Amino acid sequence: MELAVLGLSAEEERVYEALVAQPGSTVAALADHLATPAGPLPRILAALAGKHLVTRSGRPSRYLAAPPDIAVHRLVQLRERELSAARAKVLSLSEIHRSANRTSPELVIEQLADRETIASAVAQMESEAHHQVRVFDTPPYYQKPGGEGATRNTLTQIARHQDDGVAHRVIYSQDALNWPRKLELDILPAVRGGEQARTRRSLPLKLIIRDDQDALIPFDLSRTGLQVAYLVRRSPLLTALEALFEGEWRQAIPLDAAAPATSDGGSRPDEETLSLLAMMLAGLTDTAIAHANGWSTRTTYRRLQALMTELGVSTRFQAGCLAERRGWL
């Protein structure tokens, strides 16, 4: 029986076990049973009594061990409460440490090492943004497109844009647009809510920038999803990340479901046509466009051909260029 984990010393455990086997023993009888000097036993017995493991009665004093199933269970409960309090203290200290690191000017980079902490940092950046949030959006994702978490993030973004005027500029990689159901369930609802979206064939990394204050770079280090991220505060490194975003933004193709009227005063295509043009110019496959609009692949192909015929062009690239020149995209 190992009771040291419950706070008993080796001497206390030995005496308690002896009393379990020899109930009602005197100090002399215990000393004889244990083949040990009697001198230290009163102190040990007093310690056991203080832990409600031993009771004393009569003259000369006789000692009785408390039933193990009750007494030891009580010790287990006490130790569980102590461990629970210790865990709470560790969490509290960890949060204080994390907050201190975030506000310490000499710490430029902080590593975040689990999904919950990363998700909390993303939510904090969104809630504390005053002017704009800039994002490189590229797979992999640890939230299912259209799932509760993704929908909540989109609604929060729309609310911040509409209520507080916080701009959201997002560049999506080609892989993001082709990720199953992400376009129709996450991207287009955000665009309709005011997000400024553009697309690039590929992006160098995942990135979130809050105003000119800090940036978060998540990394996928395993098959299970995001595990590590780096929080970058105001520094030359943050300035470089901002420059990287703006450079990619200038080269990215607009992906806007609500394009402005034509600059030459001509007739403006309907929203469905504008959306189709934006997806086509972004390089989406027929299958991806079909999924985004709920069409069959055959219907998608027919609409694309009809649109190119109407524009008088023979390739998708020509259609995109003409649409941009007319101010549709």
PDB file of C-alpha atoms in Angstrom, residues 172-291:
ATOM      1  CA  TYR A 172      -7.724  33.947 -50.396  1.00  0.00           C
ATOM      2  CA  SER A 173      -5.447  31.424 -52.043  1.00  0.00           C
ATOM      3  CA  GLN A 174      -6.721  29.275 -54.893  1.00  0.00           C
ATOM      4  CA  ASP A 175      -6.747  26.304 -52.527  1.00  0.00           C
ATOM      5  CA  ALA A 176      -8.995  28.219 -50.147  1.00  0.00           C
ATOM      6  CA  LEU A 177     -11.523  28.929 -52.890  1.00  0.00           C
ATOM      7  CA  ASN A 178     -11.519  25.270 -53.898  1.00  0.00           C
ATOM      8  CA  TRP A 179     -11.718  23.965 -50.328  1.00  0.00           C
ATOM      9  CA  PRO A 180     -14.967  21.953 -50.040  1.00  0.00           C
ATOM     10  CA  ARG A 181     -17.919  24.307 -49.400  1.00  0.00           C
ATOM     11  CA  LYS A 182     -15.765  27.147 -48.051  1.00  0.00           C
ATOM     12  CA  LEU A 183     -16.602  29.539 -50.886  1.00  0.00           C
ATOM     13  CA  GLU A 184     -20.374  29.342 -50.577  1.00  0.00           C
ATOM     14  CA  LEU A 185     -20.585  28.874 -46.796  1.00  0.00           C
ATOM     15  CA  ASP A 186     -17.828  31.176 -45.485  1.00  0.00           C
ATOM     16  CA  ILE A 187     -16.344  33.461 -48.135  1.00  0.00           C
ATOM     17  CA  LEU A 188     -19.385  34.748 -50.036  1.00  0.00           C
ATOM     18  CA  PRO A 189     -21.421  35.490 -46.848  1.00  0.00           C
ATOM     19  CA  ALA A 190     -18.473  37.514 -45.549  1.00  0.00           C
ATOM     20  CA  VAL A 191     -18.155  39.384 -48.851  1.00  0.00           C
ATOM     21  CA  ARG A 192     -21.863  40.191 -48.830  1.00  0.00           C
ATOM     22  CA  GLY A 193     -21.375  41.491 -45.281  1.00  0.00           C
ATOM     23  CA  GLY A 194     -18.750  44.007 -46.395  1.00  0.00           C
ATOM     24  CA  GLU A 195     -15.489  42.100 -46.557  1.00  0.00           C
ATOM     25  CA  GLN A 196     -13.023  43.247 -49.221  1.00  0.00           C
ATOM     26  CA  ALA A 197     -11.862  39.985 -50.758  1.00  0.00           C
ATOM     27  CA  ARG A 198      -9.196  39.242 -53.329  1.00  0.00           C
ATOM     28  CA  THR A 199      -7.529  36.077 -54.522  1.00  0.00           C
ATOM     29  CA  ARG A 200      -4.035  34.874 -55.410  1.00  0.00           C
ATOM     30  CA  ARG A 201      -2.996  31.556 -56.855  1.00  0.00           C
ATOM     31  CA  SER A 202      -0.935  30.896 -53.731  1.00  0.00           C
ATOM     32  CA  LEU A 203       0.051  32.670 -50.515  1.00  0.00           C
ATOM     33  CA  PRO A 204       3.378  32.422 -48.655  1.00  0.00           C
ATOM     34  CA  LEU A 205       1.768  31.780 -45.236  1.00  0.00           C
ATOM     35  CA  LYS A 206      -1.331  32.164 -43.101  1.00  0.00           C
ATOM     36  CA  LEU A 207      -1.477  35.617 -41.541  1.00  0.00           C
ATOM     37  CA  ILE A 208      -3.702  37.962 -39.532  1.00  0.00           C
ATOM     38  CA  ILE A 209      -2.740  41.604 -38.921  1.00  0.00           C
ATOM     39  CA  ARG A 210      -4.626  43.855 -36.467  1.00  0.00           C
ATOM     40  CA  ASP A 211      -4.335  47.553 -37.348  1.00  0.00           C
ATOM     41  CA  ASP A 212      -0.619  48.318 -37.103  1.00  0.00           C
ATOM     42  CA  GLN A 213      -0.354  46.730 -33.657  1.00  0.00           C
ATOM     43  CA  ASP A 214       0.291  43.015 -33.992  1.00  0.00           C
ATOM     44  CA  ALA A 215       0.136  39.997 -36.289  1.00  0.00           C
ATOM     45  CA  LEU A 216      -0.509  36.290 -35.867  1.00  0.00           C
ATOM     46  CA  ILE A 217       1.210  33.646 -38.006  1.00  0.00           C
ATOM     47  CA  PRO A 218      -0.318  30.159 -37.542  1.00  0.00           C
ATOM     48  CA  PHE A 219       1.614  27.071 -38.575  1.00  0.00           C
ATOM     49  CA  ASP A 220       0.316  23.585 -39.265  1.00  0.00           C
ATOM     50  CA  LEU A 221       2.773  21.196 -37.651  1.00  0.00           C
ATOM     51  CA  SER A 222       0.738  18.002 -37.756  1.00  0.00           C
ATOM     52  CA  ARG A 223      -2.029  16.252 -39.651  1.00  0.00           C
ATOM     53  CA  THR A 224      -4.528  17.173 -36.931  1.00  0.00           C
ATOM     54  CA  GLY A 225      -4.499  20.903 -37.672  1.00  0.00           C
ATOM     55  CA  LEU A 226      -3.055  24.114 -36.304  1.00  0.00           C
ATOM     56  CA  GLN A 227      -0.832  23.556 -33.305  1.00  0.00           C
ATOM     57  CA  VAL A 228       1.587  26.495 -33.162  1.00  0.00           C
ATOM     58  CA  ALA A 229       1.332  30.204 -33.909  1.00  0.00           C
ATOM     59  CA  TYR A 230       3.596  33.195 -33.469  1.00  0.00           C
ATOM     60  CA  LEU A 231       2.257  36.497 -32.174  1.00  0.00           C
ATOM     61  CA  VAL A 232       4.326  39.395 -33.537  1.00  0.00           C
ATOM     62  CA  ARG A 233       4.110  42.800 -31.875  1.00  0.00           C
ATOM     63  CA  ARG A 234       5.077  46.230 -33.209  1.00  0.00           C
ATOM     64  CA  SER A 235       8.581  45.880 -34.572  1.00  0.00           C
ATOM     65  CA  PRO A 236      10.476  45.915 -37.869  1.00  0.00           C
ATOM     66  CA  LEU A 237       9.213  42.358 -38.372  1.00  0.00           C
ATOM     67  CA  LEU A 238       5.594  43.532 -38.142  1.00  0.00           C
ATOM     68  CA  THR A 239       6.380  46.319 -40.614  1.00  0.00           C
ATOM     69  CA  ALA A 240       7.778  43.704 -43.015  1.00  0.00           C
ATOM     70  CA  LEU A 241       4.615  41.586 -42.669  1.00  0.00           C
ATOM     71  CA  GLU A 242       2.463  44.628 -43.438  1.00  0.00           C
ATOM     72  CA  ALA A 243       4.537  45.349 -46.531  1.00  0.00           C
ATOM     73  CA  LEU A 244       4.186  41.707 -47.600  1.00  0.00           C
ATOM     74  CA  PHE A 245       0.418  41.895 -47.288  1.00  0.00           C
ATOM     75  CA  GLU A 246       0.119  45.164 -49.216  1.00  0.00           C
ATOM     76  CA  GLY A 247       2.354  43.831 -51.983  1.00  0.00           C
ATOM     77  CA  GLU A 248       0.201  40.717 -52.351  1.00  0.00           C
ATOM     78  CA  TRP A 249      -2.960  42.826 -52.170  1.00  0.00           C
ATOM     79  CA  ARG A 250      -1.887  44.979 -55.111  1.00  0.00           C
ATOM     80  CA  GLN A 251      -1.325  41.892 -57.252  1.00  0.00           C
ATOM     81  CA  ALA A 252      -4.430  40.008 -56.094  1.00  0.00           C
ATOM     82  CA  ILE A 253      -7.613  39.766 -58.178  1.00  0.00           C
ATOM     83  CA  PRO A 254     -10.797  41.213 -56.642  1.00  0.00           C
ATOM     84  CA  LEU A 255     -13.370  38.669 -55.584  1.00  0.00           C
ATOM     85  CA  ASP A 256     -16.398  40.883 -55.024  1.00  0.00           C
ATOM     86  CA  ALA A 257     -19.995  39.750 -55.256  1.00  0.00           C
ATOM     87  CA  ALA A 258     -21.201  43.361 -55.247  1.00  0.00           C
ATOM     88  CA  ALA A 259     -19.245  45.118 -57.957  1.00  0.00           C
ATOM     89  CA  PRO A 260     -19.862  48.826 -58.725  1.00  0.00           C
ATOM     90  CA  ALA A 261     -21.661  50.164 -61.772  1.00  0.00           C
ATOM     91  CA  THR A 262     -19.753  50.484 -65.026  1.00  0.00           C
ATOM     92  CA  SER A 263     -17.475  53.492 -65.314  1.00  0.00           C
ATOM     93  CA  ASP A 264     -18.688  54.312 -68.836  1.00  0.00           C
ATOM     94  CA  GLY A 265     -22.362  54.516 -67.848  1.00  0.00           C
ATOM     95  CA  GLY A 266     -23.246  51.301 -69.686  1.00  0.00           C
ATOM     96  CA  SER A 267     -25.600  48.657 -68.396  1.00  0.00           C
ATOM     97  CA  ARG A 268     -24.390  46.785 -65.360  1.00  0.00           C
ATOM     98  CA  PRO A 269     -24.631  42.956 -65.218  1.00  0.00           C
ATOM     99  CA  ASP A 270     -26.813  41.410 -62.556  1.00  0.00           C
ATOM    100  CA  GLU A 271     -25.341  40.133 -59.297  1.00  0.00           C
ATOM    101  CA  GLU A 272     -25.266  36.522 -60.467  1.00  0.00           C
ATOM    102  CA  THR A 273     -23.266  37.432 -63.577  1.00  0.00           C
ATOM    103  CA  LEU A 274     -20.860  39.564 -61.547  1.00  0.00           C
ATOM    104  CA  SER A 275     -20.334  36.721 -59.107  1.00  0.00           C
ATOM    105  CA  LEU A 276     -19.742  34.323 -62.003  1.00  0.00           C
ATOM    106  CA  LEU A 277     -17.194  36.683 -63.544  1.00  0.00           C
ATOM    107  CA  ALA A 278     -15.363  37.098 -60.247  1.00  0.00           C
ATOM    108  CA  MET A 279     -15.140  33.338 -59.720  1.00  0.00           C
ATOM    109  CA  MET A 280     -14.040  32.786 -63.301  1.00  0.00           C
ATOM    110  CA  LEU A 281     -11.369  35.473 -63.059  1.00  0.00           C
ATOM    111  CA  ALA A 282     -10.208  33.989 -59.757  1.00  0.00           C
ATOM    112  CA  GLY A 283      -9.451  30.762 -61.609  1.00  0.00           C
ATOM    113  CA  LEU A 284     -12.069  28.532 -59.996  1.00  0.00           C
ATOM    114  CA  THR A 285     -12.804  25.297 -61.786  1.00  0.00           C
ATOM    115  CA  ASP A 286     -16.250  24.573 -63.260  1.00  0.00           C
ATOM    116  CA  THR A 287     -16.843  22.141 -60.407  1.00  0.00           C
ATOM    117  CA  ALA A 288     -16.000  24.719 -57.739  1.00  0.00           C
ATOM    118  CA  ILE A 289     -18.244  27.331 -59.381  1.00  0.00           C
ATOM    119  CA  ALA A 290     -21.043  24.779 -59.631  1.00  0.00           C
ATOM    120  CA  HIS A 291     -20.776  23.922 -55.943  1.00  0.00           C
TER     121      HIS A 291
END
